[in-house]
Coordinates of C-alpha atoms in Angstrom, one line a residue:
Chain A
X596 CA 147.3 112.9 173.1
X597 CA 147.6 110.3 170.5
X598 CA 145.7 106.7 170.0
X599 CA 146.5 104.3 172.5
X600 CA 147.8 100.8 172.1
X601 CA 144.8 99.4 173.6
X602 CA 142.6 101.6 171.0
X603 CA 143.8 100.3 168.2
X604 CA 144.3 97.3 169.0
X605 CA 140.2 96.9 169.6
X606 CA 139.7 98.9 165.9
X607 CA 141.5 95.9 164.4
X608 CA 139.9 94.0 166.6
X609 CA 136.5 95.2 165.0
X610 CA 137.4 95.7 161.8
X611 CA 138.4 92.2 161.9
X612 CA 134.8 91.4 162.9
X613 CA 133.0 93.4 160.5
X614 CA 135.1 92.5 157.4
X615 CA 134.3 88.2 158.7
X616 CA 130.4 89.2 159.3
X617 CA 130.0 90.9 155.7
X618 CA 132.7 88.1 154.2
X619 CA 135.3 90.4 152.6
X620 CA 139.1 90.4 153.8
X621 CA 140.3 93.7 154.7
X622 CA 143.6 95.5 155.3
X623 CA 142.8 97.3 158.5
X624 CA 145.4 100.3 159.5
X625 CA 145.5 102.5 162.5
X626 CA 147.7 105.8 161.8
X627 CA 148.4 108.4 165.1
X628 CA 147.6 111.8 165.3
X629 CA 151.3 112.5 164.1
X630 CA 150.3 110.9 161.1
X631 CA 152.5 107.3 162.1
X632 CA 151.3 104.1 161.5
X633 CA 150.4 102.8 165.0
X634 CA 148.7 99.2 163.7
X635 CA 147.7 97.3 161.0
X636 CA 146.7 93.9 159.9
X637 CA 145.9 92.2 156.7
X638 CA 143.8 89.4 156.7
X639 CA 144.0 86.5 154.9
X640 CA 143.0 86.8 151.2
X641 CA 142.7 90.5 151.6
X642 CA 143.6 92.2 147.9
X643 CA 147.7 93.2 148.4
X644 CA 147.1 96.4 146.2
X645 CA 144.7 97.3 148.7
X646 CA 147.8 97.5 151.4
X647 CA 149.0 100.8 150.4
X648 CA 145.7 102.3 149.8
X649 CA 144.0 101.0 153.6
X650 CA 147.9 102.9 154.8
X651 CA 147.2 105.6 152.7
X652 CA 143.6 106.3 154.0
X653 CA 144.2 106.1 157.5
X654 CA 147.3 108.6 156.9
X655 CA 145.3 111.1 155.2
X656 CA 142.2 111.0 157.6
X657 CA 145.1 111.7 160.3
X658 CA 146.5 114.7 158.1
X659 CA 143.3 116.5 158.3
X660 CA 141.2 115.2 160.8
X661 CA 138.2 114.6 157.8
X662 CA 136.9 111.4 156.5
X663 CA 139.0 111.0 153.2
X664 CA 135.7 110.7 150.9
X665 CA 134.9 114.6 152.5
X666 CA 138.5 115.7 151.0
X667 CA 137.0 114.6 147.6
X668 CA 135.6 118.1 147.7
X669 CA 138.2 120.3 147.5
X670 CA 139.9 118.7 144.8
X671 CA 136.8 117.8 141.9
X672 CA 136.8 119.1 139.0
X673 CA 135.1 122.8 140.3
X674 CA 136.3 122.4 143.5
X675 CA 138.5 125.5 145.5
X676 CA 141.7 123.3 145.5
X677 CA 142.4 121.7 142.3
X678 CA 145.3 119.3 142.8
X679 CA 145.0 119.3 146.8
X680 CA 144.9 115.6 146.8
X681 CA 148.4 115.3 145.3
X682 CA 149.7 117.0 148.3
X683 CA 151.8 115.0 151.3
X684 CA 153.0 112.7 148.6
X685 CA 149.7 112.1 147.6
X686 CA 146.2 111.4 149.4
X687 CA 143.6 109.0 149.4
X688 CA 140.2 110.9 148.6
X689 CA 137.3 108.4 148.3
X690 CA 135.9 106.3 151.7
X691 CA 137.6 104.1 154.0
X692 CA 139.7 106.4 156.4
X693 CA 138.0 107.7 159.4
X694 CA 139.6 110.1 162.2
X695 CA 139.3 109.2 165.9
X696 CA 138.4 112.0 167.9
X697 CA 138.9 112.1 172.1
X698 CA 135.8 113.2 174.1
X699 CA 136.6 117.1 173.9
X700 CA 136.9 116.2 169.9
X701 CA 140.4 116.2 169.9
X702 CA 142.4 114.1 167.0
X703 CA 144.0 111.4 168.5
X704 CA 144.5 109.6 164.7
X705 CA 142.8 107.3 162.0
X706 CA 141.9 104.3 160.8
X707 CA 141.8 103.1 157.1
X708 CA 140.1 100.1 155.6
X709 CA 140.9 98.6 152.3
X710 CA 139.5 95.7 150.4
X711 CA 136.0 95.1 149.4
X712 CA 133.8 97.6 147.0
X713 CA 134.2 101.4 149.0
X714 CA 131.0 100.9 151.1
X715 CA 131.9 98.1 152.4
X716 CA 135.5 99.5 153.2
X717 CA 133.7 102.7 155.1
X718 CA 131.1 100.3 157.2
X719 CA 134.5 98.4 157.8
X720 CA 136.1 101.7 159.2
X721 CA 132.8 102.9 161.6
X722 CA 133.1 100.1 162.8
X723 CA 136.9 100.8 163.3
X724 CA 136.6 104.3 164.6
X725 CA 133.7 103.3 167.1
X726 CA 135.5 100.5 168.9
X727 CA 138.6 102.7 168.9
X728 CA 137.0 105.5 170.2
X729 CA 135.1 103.4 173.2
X730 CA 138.4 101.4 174.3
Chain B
X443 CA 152.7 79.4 151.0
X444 CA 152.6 82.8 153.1
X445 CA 152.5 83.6 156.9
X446 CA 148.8 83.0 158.0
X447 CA 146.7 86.0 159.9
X448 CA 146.5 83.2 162.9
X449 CA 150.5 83.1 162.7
X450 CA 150.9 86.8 162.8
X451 CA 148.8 87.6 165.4
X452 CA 150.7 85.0 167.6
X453 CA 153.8 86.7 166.7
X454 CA 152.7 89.8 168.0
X455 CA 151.2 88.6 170.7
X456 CA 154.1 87.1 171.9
X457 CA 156.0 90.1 171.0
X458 CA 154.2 92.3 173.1
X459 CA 154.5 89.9 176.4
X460 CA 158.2 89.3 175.6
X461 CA 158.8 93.4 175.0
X462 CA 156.4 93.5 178.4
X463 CA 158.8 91.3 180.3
X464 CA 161.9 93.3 179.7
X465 CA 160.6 96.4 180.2
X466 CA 161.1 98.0 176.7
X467 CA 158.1 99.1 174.4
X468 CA 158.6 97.7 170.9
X469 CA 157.8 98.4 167.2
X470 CA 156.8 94.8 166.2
X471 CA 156.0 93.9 162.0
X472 CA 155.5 90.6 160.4
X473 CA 156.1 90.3 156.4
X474 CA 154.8 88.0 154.3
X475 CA 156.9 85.7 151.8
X476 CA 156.2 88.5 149.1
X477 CA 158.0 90.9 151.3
X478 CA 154.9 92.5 151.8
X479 CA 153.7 93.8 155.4
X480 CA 151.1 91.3 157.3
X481 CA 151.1 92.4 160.6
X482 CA 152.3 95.6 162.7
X483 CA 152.1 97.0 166.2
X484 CA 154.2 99.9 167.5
X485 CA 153.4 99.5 171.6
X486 CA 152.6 102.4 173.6
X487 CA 156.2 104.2 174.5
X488 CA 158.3 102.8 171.5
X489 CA 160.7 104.7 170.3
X490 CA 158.9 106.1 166.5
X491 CA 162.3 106.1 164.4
X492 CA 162.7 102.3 165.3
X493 CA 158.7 101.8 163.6
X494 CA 160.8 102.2 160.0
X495 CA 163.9 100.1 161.9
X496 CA 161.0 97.2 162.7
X497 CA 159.6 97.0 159.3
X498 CA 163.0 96.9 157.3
X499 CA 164.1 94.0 159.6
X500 CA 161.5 91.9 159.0
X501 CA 161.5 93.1 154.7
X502 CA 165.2 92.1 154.8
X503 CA 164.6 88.8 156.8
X504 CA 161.9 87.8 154.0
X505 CA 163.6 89.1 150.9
X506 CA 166.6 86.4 152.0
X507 CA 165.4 83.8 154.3
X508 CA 168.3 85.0 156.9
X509 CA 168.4 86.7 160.0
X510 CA 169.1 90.3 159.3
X511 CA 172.4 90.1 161.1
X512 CA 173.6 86.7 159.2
X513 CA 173.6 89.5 156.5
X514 CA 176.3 91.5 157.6
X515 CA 178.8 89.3 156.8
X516 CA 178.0 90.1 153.1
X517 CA 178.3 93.4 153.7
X518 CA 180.9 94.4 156.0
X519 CA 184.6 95.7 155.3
X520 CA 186.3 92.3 153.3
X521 CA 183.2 90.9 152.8
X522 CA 182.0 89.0 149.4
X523 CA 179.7 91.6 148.5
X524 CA 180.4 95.4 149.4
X525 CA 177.1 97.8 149.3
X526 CA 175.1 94.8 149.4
X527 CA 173.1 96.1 151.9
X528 CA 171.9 99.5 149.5
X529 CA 170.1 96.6 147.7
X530 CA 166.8 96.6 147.5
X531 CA 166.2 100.6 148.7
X532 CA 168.4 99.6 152.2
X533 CA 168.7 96.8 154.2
X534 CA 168.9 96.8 157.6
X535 CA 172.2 94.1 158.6
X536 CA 171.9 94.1 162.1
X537 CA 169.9 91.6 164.7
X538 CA 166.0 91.8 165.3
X539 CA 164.9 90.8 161.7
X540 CA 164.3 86.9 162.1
X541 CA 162.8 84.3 158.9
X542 CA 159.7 82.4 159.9
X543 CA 159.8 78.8 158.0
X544 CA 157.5 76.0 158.2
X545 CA 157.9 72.2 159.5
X546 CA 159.4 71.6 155.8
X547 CA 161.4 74.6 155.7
X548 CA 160.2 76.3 153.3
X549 CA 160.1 80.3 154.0
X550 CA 156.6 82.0 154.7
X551 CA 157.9 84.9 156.1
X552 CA 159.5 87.1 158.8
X553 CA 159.2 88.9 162.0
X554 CA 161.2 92.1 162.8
X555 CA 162.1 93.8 166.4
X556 CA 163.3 97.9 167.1
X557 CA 163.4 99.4 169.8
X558 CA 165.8 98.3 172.5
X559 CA 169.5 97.2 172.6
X560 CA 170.1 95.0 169.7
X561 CA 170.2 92.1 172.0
X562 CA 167.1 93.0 172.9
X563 CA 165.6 93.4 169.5
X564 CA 166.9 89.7 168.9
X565 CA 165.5 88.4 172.1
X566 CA 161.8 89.8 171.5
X567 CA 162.0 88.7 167.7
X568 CA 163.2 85.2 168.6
X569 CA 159.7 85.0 170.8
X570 CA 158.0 86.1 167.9
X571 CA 159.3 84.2 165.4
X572 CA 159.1 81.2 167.8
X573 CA 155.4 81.8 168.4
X574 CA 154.2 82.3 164.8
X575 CA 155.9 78.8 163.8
X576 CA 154.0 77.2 166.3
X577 CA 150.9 79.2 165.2
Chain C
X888 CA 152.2 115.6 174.4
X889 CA 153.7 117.9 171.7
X890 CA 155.8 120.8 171.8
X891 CA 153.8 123.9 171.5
X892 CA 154.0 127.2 169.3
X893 CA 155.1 129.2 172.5
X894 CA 158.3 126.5 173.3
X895 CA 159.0 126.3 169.6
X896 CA 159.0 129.9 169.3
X897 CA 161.0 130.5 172.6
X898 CA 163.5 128.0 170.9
X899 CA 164.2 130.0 168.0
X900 CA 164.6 133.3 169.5
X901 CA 167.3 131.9 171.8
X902 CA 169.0 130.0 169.5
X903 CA 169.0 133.3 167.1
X904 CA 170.7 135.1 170.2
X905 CA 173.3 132.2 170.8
X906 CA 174.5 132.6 167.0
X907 CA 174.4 136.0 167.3
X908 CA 176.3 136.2 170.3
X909 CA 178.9 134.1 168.6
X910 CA 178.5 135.5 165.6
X911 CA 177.6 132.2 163.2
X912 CA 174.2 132.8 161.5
X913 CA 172.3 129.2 161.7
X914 CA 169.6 127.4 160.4
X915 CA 167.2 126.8 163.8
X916 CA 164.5 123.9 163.3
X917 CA 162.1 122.3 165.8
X918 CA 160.5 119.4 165.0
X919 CA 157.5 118.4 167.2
X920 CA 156.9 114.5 168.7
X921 CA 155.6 112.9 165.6
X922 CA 158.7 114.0 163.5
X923 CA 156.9 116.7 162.0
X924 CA 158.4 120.2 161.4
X925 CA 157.0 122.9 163.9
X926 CA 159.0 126.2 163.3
X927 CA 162.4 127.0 161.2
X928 CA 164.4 129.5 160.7
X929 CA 167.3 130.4 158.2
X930 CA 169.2 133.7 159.8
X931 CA 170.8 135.9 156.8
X932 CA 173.8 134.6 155.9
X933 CA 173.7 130.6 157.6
X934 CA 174.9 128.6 154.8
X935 CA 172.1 127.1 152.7
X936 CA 173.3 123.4 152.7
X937 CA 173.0 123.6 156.1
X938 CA 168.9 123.9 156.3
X939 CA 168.7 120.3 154.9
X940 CA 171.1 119.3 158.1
X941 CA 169.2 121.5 160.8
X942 CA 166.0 120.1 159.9
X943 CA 167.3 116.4 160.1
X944 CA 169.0 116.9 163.2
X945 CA 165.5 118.2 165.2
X946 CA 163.9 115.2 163.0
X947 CA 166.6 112.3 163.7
X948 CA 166.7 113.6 167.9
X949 CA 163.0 113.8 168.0
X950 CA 162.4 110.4 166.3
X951 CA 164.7 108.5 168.9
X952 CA 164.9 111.0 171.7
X953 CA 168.5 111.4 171.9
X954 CA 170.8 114.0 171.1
X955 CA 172.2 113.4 167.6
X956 CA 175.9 112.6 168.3
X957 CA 175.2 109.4 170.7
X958 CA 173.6 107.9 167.7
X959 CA 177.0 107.7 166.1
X960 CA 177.8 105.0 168.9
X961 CA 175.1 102.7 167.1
X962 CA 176.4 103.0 163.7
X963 CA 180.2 104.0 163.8
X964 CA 183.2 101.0 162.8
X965 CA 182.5 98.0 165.5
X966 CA 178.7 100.0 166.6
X967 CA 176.2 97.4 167.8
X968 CA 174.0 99.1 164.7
X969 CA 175.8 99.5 160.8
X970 CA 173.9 101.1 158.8
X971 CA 171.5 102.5 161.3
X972 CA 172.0 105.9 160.4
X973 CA 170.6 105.1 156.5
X974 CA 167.4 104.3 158.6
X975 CA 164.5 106.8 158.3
X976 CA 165.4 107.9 155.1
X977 CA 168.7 109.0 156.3
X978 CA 169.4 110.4 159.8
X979 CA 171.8 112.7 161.1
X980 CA 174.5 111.5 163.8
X981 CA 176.7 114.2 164.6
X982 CA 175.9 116.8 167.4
X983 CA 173.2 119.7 166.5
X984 CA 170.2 118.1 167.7
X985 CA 169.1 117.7 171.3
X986 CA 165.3 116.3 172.1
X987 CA 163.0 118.6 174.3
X988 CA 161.2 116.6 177.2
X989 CA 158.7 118.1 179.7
X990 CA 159.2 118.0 183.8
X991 CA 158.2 114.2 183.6
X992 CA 160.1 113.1 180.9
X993 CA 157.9 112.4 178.4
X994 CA 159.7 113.4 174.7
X995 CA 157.6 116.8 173.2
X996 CA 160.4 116.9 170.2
X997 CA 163.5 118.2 169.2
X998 CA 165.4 121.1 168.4
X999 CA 168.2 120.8 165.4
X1000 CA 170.6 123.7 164.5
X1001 CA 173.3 123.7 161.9
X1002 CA 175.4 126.3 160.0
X1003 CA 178.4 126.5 162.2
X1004 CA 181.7 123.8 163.5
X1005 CA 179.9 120.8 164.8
X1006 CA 180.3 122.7 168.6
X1007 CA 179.0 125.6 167.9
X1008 CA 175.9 124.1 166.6
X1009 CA 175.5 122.0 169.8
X1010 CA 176.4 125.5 172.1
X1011 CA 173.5 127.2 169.6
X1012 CA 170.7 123.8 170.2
X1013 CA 171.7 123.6 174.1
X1014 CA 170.4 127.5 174.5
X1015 CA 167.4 126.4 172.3
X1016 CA 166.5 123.4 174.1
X1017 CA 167.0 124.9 177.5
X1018 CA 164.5 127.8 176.3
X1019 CA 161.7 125.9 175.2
X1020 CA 161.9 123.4 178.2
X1021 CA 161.4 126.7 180.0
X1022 CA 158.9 127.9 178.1
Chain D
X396 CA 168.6 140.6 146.9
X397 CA 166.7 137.5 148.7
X398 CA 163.9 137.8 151.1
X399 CA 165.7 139.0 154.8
X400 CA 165.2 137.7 157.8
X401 CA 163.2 140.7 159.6
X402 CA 161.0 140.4 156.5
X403 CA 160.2 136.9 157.2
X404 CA 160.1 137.5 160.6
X405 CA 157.2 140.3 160.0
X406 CA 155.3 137.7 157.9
X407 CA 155.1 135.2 160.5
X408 CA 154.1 137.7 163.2
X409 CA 151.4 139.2 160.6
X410 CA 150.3 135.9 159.7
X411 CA 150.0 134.7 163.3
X412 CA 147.6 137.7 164.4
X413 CA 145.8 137.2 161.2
X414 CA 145.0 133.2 161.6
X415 CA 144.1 134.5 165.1
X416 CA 141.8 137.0 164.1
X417 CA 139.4 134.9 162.0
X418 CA 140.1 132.1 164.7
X419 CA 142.0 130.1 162.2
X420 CA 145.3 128.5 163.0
X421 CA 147.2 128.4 160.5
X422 CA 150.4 127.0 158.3
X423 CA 152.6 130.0 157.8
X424 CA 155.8 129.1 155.3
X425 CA 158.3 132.4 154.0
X426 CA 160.6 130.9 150.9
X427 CA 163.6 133.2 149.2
X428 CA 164.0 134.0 145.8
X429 CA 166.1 130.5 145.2
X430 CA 162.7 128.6 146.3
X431 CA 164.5 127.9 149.3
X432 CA 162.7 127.7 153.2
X433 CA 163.5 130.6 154.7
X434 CA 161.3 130.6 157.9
X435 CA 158.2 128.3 158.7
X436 CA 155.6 127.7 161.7
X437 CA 152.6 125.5 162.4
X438 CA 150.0 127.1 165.0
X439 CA 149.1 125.3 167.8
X440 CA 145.9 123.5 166.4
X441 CA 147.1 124.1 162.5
X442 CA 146.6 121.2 160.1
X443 CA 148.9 119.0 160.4
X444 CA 148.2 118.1 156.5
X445 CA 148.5 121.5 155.6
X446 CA 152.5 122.1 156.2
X447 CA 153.0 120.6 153.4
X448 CA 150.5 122.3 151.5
X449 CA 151.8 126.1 152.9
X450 CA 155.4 125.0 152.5
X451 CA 154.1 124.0 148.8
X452 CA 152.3 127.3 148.2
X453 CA 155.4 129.7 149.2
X454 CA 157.7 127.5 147.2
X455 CA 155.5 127.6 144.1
X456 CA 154.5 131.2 144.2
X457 CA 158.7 131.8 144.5
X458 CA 159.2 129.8 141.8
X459 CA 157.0 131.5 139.2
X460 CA 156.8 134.9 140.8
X461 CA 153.0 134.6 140.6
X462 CA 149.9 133.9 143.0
X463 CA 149.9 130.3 143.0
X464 CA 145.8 130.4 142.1
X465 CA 147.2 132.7 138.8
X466 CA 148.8 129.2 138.0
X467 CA 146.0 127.3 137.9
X468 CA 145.3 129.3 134.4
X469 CA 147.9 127.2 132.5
X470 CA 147.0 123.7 133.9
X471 CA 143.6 123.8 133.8
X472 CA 141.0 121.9 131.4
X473 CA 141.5 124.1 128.1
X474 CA 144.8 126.0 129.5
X475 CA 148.0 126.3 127.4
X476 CA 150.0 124.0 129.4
X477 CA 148.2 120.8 130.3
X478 CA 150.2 119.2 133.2
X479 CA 152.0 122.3 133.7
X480 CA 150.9 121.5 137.0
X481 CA 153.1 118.7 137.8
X482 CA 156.5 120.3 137.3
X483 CA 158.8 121.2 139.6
X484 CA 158.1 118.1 141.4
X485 CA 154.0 119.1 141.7
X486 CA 153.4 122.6 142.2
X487 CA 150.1 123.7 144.3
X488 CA 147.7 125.8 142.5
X489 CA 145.1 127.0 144.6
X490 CA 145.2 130.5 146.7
X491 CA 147.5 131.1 149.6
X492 CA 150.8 131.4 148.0
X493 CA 151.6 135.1 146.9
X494 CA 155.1 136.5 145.9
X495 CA 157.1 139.4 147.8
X496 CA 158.6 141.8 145.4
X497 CA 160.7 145.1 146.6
X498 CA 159.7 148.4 145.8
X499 CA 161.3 148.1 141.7
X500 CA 159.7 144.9 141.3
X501 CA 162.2 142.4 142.0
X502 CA 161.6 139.1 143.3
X503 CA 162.7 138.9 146.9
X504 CA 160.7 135.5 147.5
X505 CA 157.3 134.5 148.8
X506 CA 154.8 133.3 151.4
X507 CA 151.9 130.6 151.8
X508 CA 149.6 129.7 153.9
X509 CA 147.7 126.8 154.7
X510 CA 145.0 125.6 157.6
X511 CA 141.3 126.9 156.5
X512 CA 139.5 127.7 153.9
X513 CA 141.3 128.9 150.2
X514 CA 139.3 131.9 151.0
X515 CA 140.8 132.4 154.6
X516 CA 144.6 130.7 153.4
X517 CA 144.5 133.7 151.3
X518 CA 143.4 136.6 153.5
X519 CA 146.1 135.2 155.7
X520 CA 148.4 135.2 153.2
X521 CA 148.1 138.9 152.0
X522 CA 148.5 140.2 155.4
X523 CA 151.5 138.1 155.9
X524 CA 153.0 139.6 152.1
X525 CA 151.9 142.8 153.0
X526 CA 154.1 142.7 156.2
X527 CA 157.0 141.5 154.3
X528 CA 157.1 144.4 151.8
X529 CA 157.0 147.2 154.8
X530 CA 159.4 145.8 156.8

């Protein structure tokens, strides 16, 4: 199983929403559980450097099936896998990408938000994820 | 002056119910006048090697303010500019990729079509491209 | 729907008795439906420029779900398609790679073999392919 | 004298009941002594994020003929080769890549593992090394 047209079309559809109600343009991308961009949208005025990293977010969260600010752990300074985030061609660690998950938990892919200041990029992607996982 | 959100969203839309009509699932990207992505939607049943196929139509399209198979003509065997299409990291030079221009014709962008028979590519993209001008 | 461990693994022990039997070592990849590798192996002796081709066989016939020769038609002198084969990152057209679909039809991924002439490599991925359908 | 085919083979097969032991599915990459993919499979379930990281491991340990998390002692804050790290096209330091030597010593190639915890990657790993060297 992988995410469905109609589910990410209704996570831009929210993202869209959330990014307009807290008044920060966003670059809003849905990956697949194969790790393939399925979606994505950037709205008007959103921050083009912020592109790559809303791609980058939702590609890693489909990679490992974690929030991307979780990954952050294994690869601090102390942490078991120093480096890890350099692996795939290089990850996004800090918040914005959030794996969708199937009733039984399974990974069906990701979403990434990219944008505004990183909390506002991860209420961006609940948002995201939630509607995703409800359509 | 760049494609708008509003503009994008009615070239996908209208992709979608034009790739609907025929019967073929497409991979369906709008760049802006930067060459930069703005929009994307791969529809449920697309082939996933024309997703990289999509988005290099429409990059081409809005690097040169062409269709993508105007471009060929540069290219091909006799033509004025041999290898001109390994410009740019690759080119795709064949029909789908289609420039979006407003009322005074100046470029804001493009829409690009994989995942049928070229014709079919061309077909969708002109619906796209159609829509998003109107937008 | 993706190819599992047990096809995969069905894939490569057949295809490792169909070189045997004709006595050309291969290289034996699967790649699953997101284009992602899923098992490989080298047999001693296959010839070492031939893992790069084996792996982009199963990848080019499980991104477009068609054996790897009738891409050629797309691309070839007069093709519908020039350049398509520079696509992807580079795709492979000649025959070696045949996709794997289940009872319905739906694509799970690809099998791609390389190491012998062009024939024996498509003899080697039809016992693969045929093995991990009926797996 | 390069890693052989039944000795990759045995890897895979150790590494397979191991990942199933601890309930892990797991990554499982085999390279030869030219840093070269010599046999690879993803578990049903396995990471998909972490292929790239096993692959990474067996190429790195073949590479330097050392347990990749041995590595980490040049690169690290204070270590004698600052970057060291990001030769080779970026090697992966962290546990789960260990060499295969014969019995005088000689390089023959390596294995890695990726798909749980560094703790369980190397576990994994060691059984699948060990494997190698008897068979």
């Amino acid at each position: 199983m992988s995410i469905t047209q109609a589910q990410a079309e209704a996570a831009i559809i929210a993202a869209r929403q959330a990014a307009v109600s807290i008044g920060v343009p966003m670059n809003i991308a849905v990956y697949d559980d194969g790790a393939n961009l399925k979606a994505f949208e950037r709205m008007d005025g959103a921050l083009l450097g912020s592109l790559d990293i809303a791609m980058n977010k939702a590609r890693t969260a489909a990679l490992f099936g974690f929030n991307t600010e979780a990954l952050y752990d294994f690869s601090k300074p102390g942490g078991t896998s120093p480096g890890f985030e350099q692996s795939n061609g290089g990850l996004t660690v800090f918040a914005g990408g959030i794996p969708v998950r199937d009733h039984d938990g399974r990974l069906l892919g990701a979403v990434g938000i990219s944008g505004g200041a990183v909390t506002q990029d991860f209420e961006v992607a609940e948002a995201a994820a939630a509607a995703a996982r409800a359509a």
